[in-house]
């Protein structure tokens, strides 16, 4: 709750900073504000709080843990917006304010205990992202991305809201805990058709938000057209909040309906893994590859939902937390390097990375660590993220799904190694110079690489946090 209040106040104050003639204070100011919010969020760990807003929002360790991921992700991402500072972007204060407001929506999605709070959180997050996707108004691809994201997001939100209405009609409540009791009540058996349709529509709505197949079709075009800085935010913060909300919905409100939603989630998981990995392998554009990669990682996280079997706290939930953290750190590193290179070379294809190992060894090293982590190679956080998820699924007997996921991981090796081949085995473009990287960006890249390696060497200090 403290995090939501601080982010809301800071977002409004950040708008007033836009009256300053210089952007120089905005970036350090936003980072300091987010560090303060992160500290306030950490202070809520193991603290018993009464539910807020008439039991619509709860602050517990689950909320604090996933809120910590979205906050630290945003803090590590902000230095890569420095090009907006140096170019004198006139709307930078508004961009930062929208990011802060979108974090409010993300935290609501994580801590909700009432379906209307979930809806409000999704809308706050989504509307901010619709605007940021089209923030580069002079680029037709950015305009197209915003329009596609808005139109498809509006349909998905409508489906989600219809599902919420049907769940209320079947159970008479929006509260998650009361929903769980009503679904398990044999007296409500006659309302199961309405209930099941509502569950299916909610799965569709949230599946769109987390880029799960077959509701992923917007992802490549939107990710490609959206400015890279905001794409990185979209692929990490939005996905983390979405899966935290998804797990809470299934584990608190719908464990008694597991027999209905489990086959649906399993089918979505297999299809997401297949289409995400095969789609990524077919790309020649690094940004589109990372978009399809984001789809495939949604598939791995869906394995965690399957393995949870309707339990909010346990091995599967801890695996989802660890995987979300490892994925977010590696993705921020990859998009951070891609933004720096693209701003300098004006090329976001694989060829744009050619020779980076010679012109910018640090950027090439960080990108290498990020790609290896996303591929699940040992000694990186991504390896243990996949290991914990697959181990949880094996423990629940989903051997076939785990085998399929391992096969898809092997497909992933192909497209994750292509940037490495470009950076180290291809010559740099004629006349190419070193990509400029300032001090704070260099420090951030080093921190991202070290965190990824640290999670791969000593995963135990976070693996059982939930």
Tab-separated table of C-alpha atoms in Angstrom:
chain	number	residue	atom	x	y	z
A	1	UNK	CA	0.000	0.000	0.000
A	2	UNK	CA	2.853	2.368	0.803
A	3	UNK	CA	4.358	1.626	-2.604
A	4	UNK	CA	1.126	2.530	-4.385
A	5	UNK	CA	0.800	5.822	-2.488
A	6	UNK	CA	4.419	6.812	-3.088
A	7	UNK	CA	4.309	5.945	-6.796
A	8	UNK	CA	1.078	7.882	-7.272
A	9	UNK	CA	2.426	10.973	-5.483
A	10	UNK	CA	5.801	10.756	-7.239
A	11	UNK	CA	4.082	10.350	-10.608
A	12	UNK	CA	2.126	13.564	-10.086
A	13	UNK	CA	5.202	15.419	-8.822
A	14	UNK	CA	7.163	14.179	-11.822
A	15	UNK	CA	4.673	15.904	-14.114
A	16	UNK	CA	5.486	19.219	-12.452
A	17	UNK	CA	9.196	18.632	-13.104
A	18	UNK	CA	8.317	18.912	-16.769
A	19	UNK	CA	8.125	22.681	-16.300
A	20	UNK	CA	11.914	22.713	-15.897
A	21	UNK	CA	13.816	23.732	-18.985
A	22	UNK	CA	16.328	20.900	-18.565
A	23	UNK	CA	15.763	17.150	-18.523
A	24	UNK	CA	18.915	16.476	-16.541
A	25	UNK	CA	17.163	16.237	-13.166
A	26	UNK	CA	14.448	13.856	-14.394
A	27	UNK	CA	16.490	10.649	-14.763
A	28	UNK	CA	18.343	10.747	-11.410
A	29	UNK	CA	15.163	12.004	-9.754
A	30	UNK	CA	13.104	9.081	-11.085
A	31	UNK	CA	15.764	6.568	-10.025
A	32	UNK	CA	15.990	7.996	-6.506
A	33	UNK	CA	12.216	7.965	-6.187
A	34	UNK	CA	12.045	4.321	-7.270
A	35	UNK	CA	14.814	3.391	-4.839
A	36	UNK	CA	12.765	4.994	-2.063
A	37	UNK	CA	9.693	2.999	-3.155
A	38	UNK	CA	11.770	-0.185	-3.268
A	39	UNK	CA	12.926	0.449	0.298
A	40	UNK	CA	9.368	1.103	1.460
A	41	UNK	CA	8.230	-2.098	-0.224
A	42	UNK	CA	11.004	-4.123	1.417
A	43	UNK	CA	9.957	-2.721	4.815
A	44	UNK	CA	6.620	-4.532	4.374
A	45	UNK	CA	8.306	-7.954	4.339
A	46	UNK	CA	6.927	-10.243	7.076
A	47	UNK	CA	4.728	-7.401	8.348
A	48	UNK	CA	1.087	-8.307	8.969
A	49	UNK	CA	-1.229	-5.769	7.353
A	50	UNK	CA	-4.994	-5.524	7.415
A	51	UNK	CA	-6.567	-5.730	3.943
A	52	UNK	CA	-7.070	-2.345	2.303
A	53	UNK	CA	-10.084	-0.839	0.542
A	54	UNK	CA	-12.649	-3.162	2.114
A	55	UNK	CA	-10.577	-6.303	1.458
A	56	UNK	CA	-9.917	-5.406	-2.186
A	57	UNK	CA	-6.120	-5.251	-1.798
A	58	UNK	CA	-3.746	-7.214	0.429
A	59	UNK	CA	-0.093	-6.608	1.258
A	60	UNK	CA	1.683	-9.856	2.132
A	61	UNK	CA	5.013	-11.485	1.282
A	62	UNK	CA	3.649	-12.613	-2.082
A	63	UNK	CA	2.775	-9.020	-2.993
A	64	UNK	CA	6.072	-7.666	-1.654
A	65	UNK	CA	8.158	-10.257	-3.546
A	66	UNK	CA	6.653	-9.687	-6.993
A	67	UNK	CA	6.439	-5.923	-6.417
A	68	UNK	CA	10.172	-6.021	-5.721
A	69	UNK	CA	10.762	-7.587	-9.150
A	70	UNK	CA	8.855	-4.906	-11.068
A	71	UNK	CA	10.530	-2.103	-9.083
A	72	UNK	CA	14.097	-3.364	-9.455
A	73	UNK	CA	13.465	-4.056	-13.135
A	74	UNK	CA	12.359	-0.468	-13.707
A	75	UNK	CA	15.307	0.922	-11.735
A	76	UNK	CA	17.781	-1.063	-13.846
A	77	UNK	CA	15.998	-0.082	-17.046
A	78	UNK	CA	15.887	3.680	-16.483
A	79	UNK	CA	19.571	4.415	-17.350
A	80	UNK	CA	18.879	3.301	-20.923
A	81	UNK	CA	16.479	6.218	-21.332
A	82	UNK	CA	19.431	8.609	-21.199
A	83	UNK	CA	19.172	9.286	-24.932
A	84	UNK	CA	15.855	11.028	-24.196
A	85	UNK	CA	17.711	13.265	-21.717
A	86	UNK	CA	20.556	14.177	-24.056
A	87	UNK	CA	18.258	14.773	-27.032
A	88	UNK	CA	16.070	17.142	-25.014
A	89	UNK	CA	12.918	15.056	-25.408
A	90	UNK	CA	10.126	17.508	-24.497
A	91	UNK	CA	7.800	14.811	-23.141
A	92	UNK	CA	10.284	12.992	-20.898
A	93	UNK	CA	8.554	14.026	-17.652
A	94	UNK	CA	5.285	12.632	-18.999
A	95	UNK	CA	6.991	9.383	-20.038
A	96	UNK	CA	8.427	8.865	-16.565
A	97	UNK	CA	5.091	9.749	-14.967
A	98	UNK	CA	3.324	7.171	-17.129
A	99	UNK	CA	5.900	4.561	-16.114
A	100	UNK	CA	5.266	5.338	-12.446
A	101	UNK	CA	1.511	5.173	-12.912
A	102	UNK	CA	1.825	1.892	-14.803
A	103	UNK	CA	3.755	0.487	-11.837
A	104	UNK	CA	0.756	1.392	-9.660
A	105	UNK	CA	-1.385	-0.757	-11.931
A	106	UNK	CA	1.157	-3.581	-11.827
A	107	UNK	CA	1.186	-3.597	-8.011
A	108	UNK	CA	-2.614	-3.634	-7.951
A	109	UNK	CA	-2.529	-6.687	-10.219
A	110	UNK	CA	-0.091	-8.399	-7.869
A	111	UNK	CA	-1.821	-7.562	-4.581
A	112	UNK	CA	-5.488	-7.720	-5.568
A	113	UNK	CA	-7.956	-9.735	-3.503
A	114	UNK	CA	-11.017	-8.608	-5.442
A	115	UNK	CA	-11.727	-9.021	-9.155
A	116	UNK	CA	-12.616	-5.356	-9.603
A	117	UNK	CA	-9.214	-4.374	-8.198
A	118	UNK	CA	-7.641	-6.712	-10.759
A	119	UNK	CA	-9.585	-4.978	-13.525
A	120	UNK	CA	-8.606	-1.501	-12.308
A	121	UNK	CA	-4.946	-2.533	-12.092
A	122	UNK	CA	-4.958	-3.980	-15.606
A	123	UNK	CA	-6.546	-0.824	-17.005
A	124	UNK	CA	-4.095	1.531	-15.266
A	125	UNK	CA	-1.176	-0.512	-16.578
A	126	UNK	CA	-2.587	-1.036	-20.062
A	127	UNK	CA	-3.656	2.547	-20.791
A	128	UNK	CA	-0.193	3.796	-19.835
A	129	UNK	CA	1.397	1.254	-22.171
A	130	UNK	CA	-0.928	2.158	-25.059
A	131	UNK	CA	0.329	5.742	-24.851
A	132	UNK	CA	3.996	4.792	-24.478
A	133	UNK	CA	3.820	2.341	-27.401
A	134	UNK	CA	2.957	5.267	-29.675
A	135	UNK	CA	5.300	7.769	-28.035
A	136	UNK	CA	7.468	8.085	-31.152
A	137	UNK	CA	4.819	9.992	-33.077
A	138	UNK	CA	7.051	10.557	-36.108
A	139	UNK	CA	7.517	6.817	-36.683
A	140	UNK	CA	4.709	5.048	-38.523
A	141	UNK	CA	5.700	1.737	-36.908
A	142	UNK	CA	5.203	3.240	-33.450
A	143	UNK	CA	1.797	4.593	-34.458
A	144	UNK	CA	0.849	1.186	-35.835
A	145	UNK	CA	2.058	-0.523	-32.643
A	146	UNK	CA	-0.033	1.760	-30.434
A	147	UNK	CA	-3.152	1.280	-32.574
A	148	UNK	CA	-2.811	-2.512	-32.674
A	149	UNK	CA	-2.069	-2.732	-28.973
A	150	UNK	CA	-4.997	-0.477	-28.096
A	151	UNK	CA	-7.578	-2.192	-30.314
A	152	UNK	CA	-6.588	-5.750	-29.400
A	153	UNK	CA	-6.108	-4.805	-25.758
A	154	UNK	CA	-9.574	-3.263	-25.659
A	155	UNK	CA	-11.128	-6.469	-26.991
A	156	UNK	CA	-9.150	-8.566	-24.505
A	157	UNK	CA	-10.187	-6.296	-21.642
A	158	UNK	CA	-13.819	-6.581	-22.697
A	159	UNK	CA	-13.562	-10.368	-22.702
A	160	UNK	CA	-11.915	-10.290	-19.282
A	161	UNK	CA	-14.626	-8.034	-17.871
A	162	UNK	CA	-17.341	-10.266	-19.306
A	163	UNK	CA	-15.663	-13.220	-17.600
A	164	UNK	CA	-15.594	-11.352	-14.286
A	165	UNK	CA	-19.313	-10.617	-14.674
A	166	UNK	CA	-20.089	-14.293	-15.315
A	167	UNK	CA	-18.050	-15.370	-12.285
A	168	UNK	CA	-20.029	-12.897	-10.189
A	169	UNK	CA	-23.265	-14.202	-11.647
A	170	UNK	CA	-22.311	-17.774	-10.766
A	171	UNK	CA	-21.007	-17.099	-7.252
A	172	UNK	CA	-22.445	-13.752	-6.125
A	173	UNK	CA	-19.057	-12.336	-5.076
A	174	UNK	CA	-15.943	-10.632	-6.437
A	175	UNK	CA	-13.738	-11.566	-3.443
A	176	UNK	CA	-11.114	-14.194	-4.257
A	177	UNK	CA	-11.441	-16.117	-0.994
A	178	UNK	CA	-15.235	-16.077	-1.165
A	179	UNK	CA	-15.043	-17.118	-4.808
A	180	UNK	CA	-12.949	-20.113	-3.802
A	181	UNK	CA	-15.536	-21.182	-1.236
A	182	UNK	CA	-18.458	-20.632	-3.626
A	183	UNK	CA	-16.839	-22.609	-6.450
A	184	UNK	CA	-16.177	-25.499	-4.066
A	185	UNK	CA	-19.762	-25.452	-2.726
A	186	UNK	CA	-21.723	-28.413	-4.169
A	187	UNK	CA	-24.913	-26.348	-3.918
A	188	UNK	CA	-23.678	-24.218	-6.831
A	189	UNK	CA	-23.241	-27.171	-9.196
A	190	UNK	CA	-26.182	-26.042	-11.347
A	191	UNK	CA	-24.316	-22.800	-12.151
A	192	UNK	CA	-21.217	-24.555	-13.481
A	193	UNK	CA	-21.834	-23.699	-17.193
A	194	UNK	CA	-21.857	-19.968	-16.381
A	195	UNK	CA	-18.856	-20.420	-14.088
A	196	UNK	CA	-16.811	-22.326	-16.663
A	197	UNK	CA	-17.510	-19.825	-19.422
A	198	UNK	CA	-16.461	-17.043	-17.065
A	199	UNK	CA	-13.222	-18.854	-16.175
A	200	UNK	CA	-12.444	-19.424	-19.844
A	201	UNK	CA	-13.013	-15.760	-20.695
A	202	UNK	CA	-10.780	-14.643	-17.833
A	203	UNK	CA	-8.035	-16.992	-19.032
A	204	UNK	CA	-8.342	-15.455	-22.495
A	205	UNK	CA	-8.138	-11.906	-21.120
A	206	UNK	CA	-5.105	-12.528	-18.914
A	207	UNK	CA	-3.518	-14.751	-21.571
A	208	UNK	CA	-3.510	-11.748	-23.901
A	209	UNK	CA	-1.756	-9.590	-21.311
A	210	UNK	CA	1.062	-12.140	-20.799
A	211	UNK	CA	1.460	-12.936	-24.533
A	212	UNK	CA	0.374	-16.559	-24.227
A	213	UNK	CA	-0.636	-18.366	-27.428
A	214	UNK	CA	-3.007	-18.291	-29.193
A	215	UNK	CA	-3.473	-14.724	-27.905
A	216	UNK	CA	0.080	-13.634	-28.708
A	217	UNK	CA	-0.435	-12.433	-32.288
A	218	UNK	CA	-0.090	-8.760	-31.313
A	219	UNK	CA	3.299	-9.196	-29.677
A	220	UNK	CA	5.818	-9.146	-32.585
A	221	UNK	CA	4.390	-6.071	-34.319
A	222	UNK	CA	3.819	-4.129	-31.108
A	223	UNK	CA	7.260	-4.956	-29.703
A	224	UNK	CA	8.946	-4.044	-32.993
A	225	UNK	CA	7.145	-0.714	-33.400
A	226	UNK	CA	7.292	0.418	-29.773
A	227	UNK	CA	10.447	2.399	-28.838
A	228	UNK	CA	12.975	-0.103	-27.488
A	229	UNK	CA	13.074	1.372	-23.985
A	230	UNK	CA	9.334	0.906	-23.539
A	231	UNK	CA	9.429	-2.509	-25.226
A	232	UNK	CA	11.808	-3.671	-22.505
A	233	UNK	CA	9.421	-2.385	-19.836
A	234	UNK	CA	6.486	-4.067	-21.555
A	235	UNK	CA	8.195	-7.448	-21.859
A	236	UNK	CA	9.300	-7.563	-18.208
A	237	UNK	CA	7.070	-5.573	-15.855
A	238	UNK	CA	3.806	-6.337	-17.668
A	239	UNK	CA	4.599	-10.044	-17.908
A	240	UNK	CA	5.677	-10.319	-14.254
A	241	UNK	CA	2.524	-8.588	-13.001
A	242	UNK	CA	0.372	-10.644	-15.358
A	243	UNK	CA	1.669	-13.986	-14.155
A	244	UNK	CA	1.511	-12.935	-10.498
A	245	UNK	CA	-2.174	-12.070	-11.062
A	246	UNK	CA	-2.759	-15.286	-13.029
A	247	UNK	CA	-1.297	-17.499	-10.303
A	248	UNK	CA	-3.312	-15.771	-7.575
A	249	UNK	CA	-6.549	-16.144	-9.546
A	250	UNK	CA	-6.077	-19.878	-10.099
A	251	UNK	CA	-4.710	-20.640	-6.637
A	252	UNK	CA	-7.027	-18.560	-4.443
A	253	UNK	CA	-10.286	-18.263	-6.362
A	254	UNK	CA	-10.400	-21.336	-8.593
A	255	UNK	CA	-8.558	-24.299	-7.029
A	256	UNK	CA	-11.824	-26.253	-6.835
A	257	UNK	CA	-12.312	-25.824	-10.614
A	258	UNK	CA	-8.885	-27.238	-11.386
A	259	UNK	CA	-10.379	-30.097	-13.352
A	260	UNK	CA	-11.719	-27.560	-15.857
A	261	UNK	CA	-8.906	-25.027	-16.195
A	262	UNK	CA	-5.929	-27.388	-15.932
A	263	UNK	CA	-6.312	-28.948	-19.435
A	264	UNK	CA	-6.807	-25.455	-20.874
A	265	UNK	CA	-3.613	-24.131	-19.269
A	266	UNK	CA	-1.681	-27.217	-20.384
A	267	UNK	CA	-2.825	-26.762	-23.994
A	268	UNK	CA	-1.939	-23.046	-23.874
A	269	UNK	CA	1.465	-23.926	-22.430
A	270	UNK	CA	2.356	-26.393	-25.187
A	271	UNK	CA	1.080	-24.105	-27.949
A	272	UNK	CA	2.919	-21.091	-26.507
A	273	UNK	CA	6.196	-22.992	-26.310
A	274	UNK	CA	5.812	-24.235	-29.878
A	275	UNK	CA	4.778	-20.986	-31.559
A	276	UNK	CA	7.121	-18.824	-29.493
A	277	UNK	CA	10.255	-20.840	-30.215
A	278	UNK	CA	9.493	-21.644	-33.840
A	279	UNK	CA	8.490	-18.037	-34.480
A	280	UNK	CA	11.697	-16.710	-32.899
A	281	UNK	CA	13.832	-19.081	-34.971
A	282	UNK	CA	12.350	-17.662	-38.179
A	283	UNK	CA	13.207	-14.024	-37.442
A	284	UNK	CA	16.039	-11.945	-38.914
A	285	UNK	CA	15.287	-8.906	-36.748
A	286	UNK	CA	16.711	-8.965	-33.215
A	287	UNK	CA	13.786	-7.076	-31.745
A	288	UNK	CA	11.200	-9.396	-33.287
A	289	UNK	CA	13.248	-12.369	-32.124
A	290	UNK	CA	13.089	-11.043	-28.570
A	291	UNK	CA	9.338	-10.552	-29.012
A	292	UNK	CA	8.801	-14.204	-29.941
A	293	UNK	CA	11.278	-15.118	-27.205
A	294	UNK	CA	8.984	-13.311	-24.762
A	295	UNK	CA	6.133	-15.506	-25.994
A	296	UNK	CA	8.187	-18.649	-25.419
A	297	UNK	CA	9.063	-17.562	-21.878
A	298	UNK	CA	5.362	-17.114	-21.203
A	299	UNK	CA	5.128	-20.804	-22.065
A	300	UNK	CA	7.732	-21.737	-19.464
A	301	UNK	CA	5.941	-19.662	-16.846
A	302	UNK	CA	2.701	-21.433	-17.738
A	303	UNK	CA	4.468	-24.651	-16.728
A	304	UNK	CA	4.716	-23.119	-13.274
A	305	UNK	CA	0.968	-22.475	-13.245
A	306	UNK	CA	0.349	-26.097	-14.206
A	307	UNK	CA	2.743	-27.357	-11.537
A	308	UNK	CA	1.184	-25.136	-8.855
A	309	UNK	CA	-2.047	-27.176	-8.968
A	310	UNK	CA	-3.947	-24.343	-7.349
A	311	UNK	CA	-1.470	-23.661	-4.514
A	312	UNK	CA	-0.294	-20.065	-4.032
A	313	UNK	CA	2.708	-20.744	-1.793
A	314	UNK	CA	5.069	-23.603	-2.513
A	315	UNK	CA	7.693	-24.960	-4.888
A	316	UNK	CA	5.918	-23.879	-8.080
A	317	UNK	CA	5.214	-20.337	-6.823
A	318	UNK	CA	8.857	-19.940	-5.768
A	319	UNK	CA	9.941	-21.211	-9.185
A	320	UNK	CA	7.703	-18.656	-10.935
A	321	UNK	CA	9.181	-15.889	-8.759
A	322	UNK	CA	12.774	-16.934	-9.459
A	323	UNK	CA	12.150	-17.376	-13.185
A	324	UNK	CA	10.426	-13.987	-13.427
A	325	UNK	CA	13.404	-12.301	-11.752
A	326	UNK	CA	16.032	-14.068	-13.874
A	327	UNK	CA	14.066	-13.442	-17.061
A	328	UNK	CA	13.522	-9.759	-16.249
A	329	UNK	CA	17.208	-9.100	-15.535
A	330	UNK	CA	18.406	-10.864	-18.699
A	331	UNK	CA	15.747	-9.179	-20.838
A	332	UNK	CA	16.620	-5.698	-19.549
A	333	UNK	CA	20.283	-6.422	-20.354
A	334	UNK	CA	19.445	-7.614	-23.882
A	335	UNK	CA	17.144	-4.703	-24.690
A	336	UNK	CA	19.564	-2.250	-23.065
A	337	UNK	CA	22.407	-3.342	-25.345
A	338	UNK	CA	20.079	-3.429	-28.340
A	339	UNK	CA	18.892	0.134	-27.674
A	340	UNK	CA	22.432	1.484	-27.391
A	341	UNK	CA	23.520	-0.280	-30.582
A	342	UNK	CA	20.381	0.646	-32.518
A	343	UNK	CA	20.608	4.311	-31.529
A	344	UNK	CA	24.168	4.390	-32.892
A	345	UNK	CA	23.979	2.103	-35.931
A	346	UNK	CA	20.274	2.575	-36.811
A	347	UNK	CA	19.881	-1.151	-37.444
A	348	UNK	CA	17.969	-3.558	-35.184
A	349	UNK	CA	18.607	-6.667	-37.311
A	350	UNK	CA	21.234	-9.269	-36.483
A	351	UNK	CA	23.566	-7.466	-38.892
A	352	UNK	CA	23.408	-4.432	-36.635
A	353	UNK	CA	25.338	-6.432	-34.027
A	354	UNK	CA	28.131	-7.420	-36.423
A	355	UNK	CA	31.595	-6.968	-34.974
A	356	UNK	CA	30.363	-5.673	-31.635
A	357	UNK	CA	32.854	-7.956	-29.860
A	358	UNK	CA	35.686	-5.867	-31.318
A	359	UNK	CA	34.196	-2.370	-31.198
A	360	UNK	CA	32.486	-2.718	-27.775
A	361	UNK	CA	33.660	-5.781	-25.814
A	362	UNK	CA	31.561	-4.858	-22.746
A	363	UNK	CA	28.315	-4.602	-24.722
A	364	UNK	CA	29.077	-7.885	-26.456
A	365	UNK	CA	29.833	-9.601	-23.136
A	366	UNK	CA	26.623	-8.374	-21.508
A	367	UNK	CA	24.571	-9.419	-24.530
A	368	UNK	CA	26.270	-12.828	-24.423
A	369	UNK	CA	25.394	-13.310	-20.757
A	370	UNK	CA	21.799	-12.228	-21.450
A	371	UNK	CA	21.384	-14.594	-24.413
A	372	UNK	CA	22.895	-17.523	-22.495
A	373	UNK	CA	20.576	-16.849	-19.561
A	374	UNK	CA	17.493	-16.636	-21.770
A	375	UNK	CA	18.590	-19.884	-23.416
A	376	UNK	CA	18.952	-21.565	-20.012
A	377	UNK	CA	22.683	-22.283	-20.125
A	378	UNK	CA	24.326	-23.300	-16.789
A	379	UNK	CA	25.989	-20.682	-14.568
A	380	UNK	CA	23.274	-18.177	-15.442
A	381	UNK	CA	20.044	-17.325	-13.658
A	382	UNK	CA	17.992	-18.548	-16.602
A	383	UNK	CA	19.300	-22.099	-16.171
A	384	UNK	CA	18.085	-22.417	-12.608
A	385	UNK	CA	14.869	-20.587	-13.487
A	386	UNK	CA	14.011	-23.318	-15.990
A	387	UNK	CA	15.371	-26.026	-13.697
A	388	UNK	CA	13.134	-25.021	-10.797
A	389	UNK	CA	10.051	-24.787	-13.034
A	390	UNK	CA	10.679	-28.129	-14.722
A	391	UNK	CA	11.543	-29.804	-11.408
A	392	UNK	CA	8.254	-28.591	-9.934
A	393	UNK	CA	6.392	-29.965	-12.968
A	394	UNK	CA	8.188	-33.320	-12.736
A	395	UNK	CA	7.289	-33.499	-9.054
A	396	UNK	CA	3.625	-33.202	-10.025
A	397	UNK	CA	3.928	-35.882	-12.722
A	398	UNK	CA	3.824	-33.746	-15.881
A	399	UNK	CA	6.658	-35.632	-17.589
A	400	UNK	CA	5.368	-35.224	-21.147
A	401	UNK	CA	5.065	-31.452	-20.793
A	402	UNK	CA	8.586	-31.251	-19.356
A	403	UNK	CA	10.055	-33.314	-22.230
A	404	UNK	CA	8.345	-31.043	-24.743
A	405	UNK	CA	9.679	-27.952	-22.939
A	406	UNK	CA	13.227	-29.348	-23.044
A	407	UNK	CA	12.924	-29.963	-26.789
A	408	UNK	CA	11.703	-26.409	-27.300
A	409	UNK	CA	14.647	-25.159	-25.223
A	410	UNK	CA	16.957	-26.844	-27.714
A	411	UNK	CA	15.226	-24.922	-30.504
A	412	UNK	CA	15.844	-21.777	-28.469
A	413	UNK	CA	19.587	-22.372	-28.574
A	414	UNK	CA	19.529	-21.747	-32.324
A	415	UNK	CA	18.137	-18.234	-32.233
A	416	UNK	CA	19.858	-17.176	-29.008
A	417	UNK	CA	23.255	-18.031	-30.502
A	418	UNK	CA	22.675	-15.968	-33.643
A	419	UNK	CA	23.449	-12.614	-31.927
A	420	UNK	CA	26.656	-14.157	-30.540
A	421	UNK	CA	27.692	-15.280	-34.017
A	422	UNK	CA	27.063	-11.772	-35.347
A	423	UNK	CA	29.006	-10.100	-32.536
A	424	UNK	CA	32.077	-12.319	-32.542
A	425	UNK	CA	32.313	-14.033	-35.943
A	426	UNK	CA	31.094	-11.351	-38.343
A	427	UNK	CA	33.127	-8.275	-39.310
A	428	UNK	CA	31.955	-4.879	-38.162
A	429	UNK	CA	30.271	-2.700	-40.807
A	430	UNK	CA	32.661	-0.588	-42.835
A	431	UNK	CA	33.472	2.588	-40.970
A	432	UNK	CA	31.756	1.394	-37.788
A	433	UNK	CA	32.881	3.142	-34.626
A	434	UNK	CA	32.530	2.271	-30.968
A	435	UNK	CA	28.998	2.588	-29.598
A	436	UNK	CA	28.969	5.438	-27.035
A	437	UNK	CA	28.122	4.269	-23.518
A	438	UNK	CA	28.158	6.655	-20.548
A	439	UNK	CA	29.199	5.873	-16.992
A	440	UNK	CA	25.799	5.082	-15.481
A	441	UNK	CA	24.921	2.828	-18.407
A	442	UNK	CA	28.233	1.014	-18.086
A	443	UNK	CA	27.670	0.486	-14.356
A	444	UNK	CA	24.123	-0.747	-14.997
A	445	UNK	CA	25.280	-3.217	-17.662
A	446	UNK	CA	27.919	-4.592	-15.293
A	447	UNK	CA	25.332	-4.961	-12.513
A	448	UNK	CA	22.929	-6.758	-14.863
A	449	UNK	CA	25.609	-9.210	-15.990
A	450	UNK	CA	26.781	-9.830	-12.417
A	451	UNK	CA	23.234	-10.396	-11.164
A	452	UNK	CA	22.576	-12.899	-13.947
A	453	UNK	CA	25.756	-14.798	-13.118
A	454	UNK	CA	25.116	-14.562	-9.364
A	455	UNK	CA	21.657	-16.096	-9.784
A	456	UNK	CA	23.325	-18.898	-11.740
A	457	UNK	CA	26.020	-19.539	-9.140
A	458	UNK	CA	24.088	-19.071	-5.892
A	459	UNK	CA	20.374	-19.476	-6.623
A	460	UNK	CA	19.559	-20.862	-3.188
A	461	UNK	CA	19.191	-17.523	-1.432
A	462	UNK	CA	16.097	-16.730	-3.524
A	463	UNK	CA	14.800	-20.102	-4.678
A	464	UNK	CA	12.517	-20.730	-1.683
A	465	UNK	CA	11.344	-17.197	-1.004
A	466	UNK	CA	7.628	-18.030	-1.312
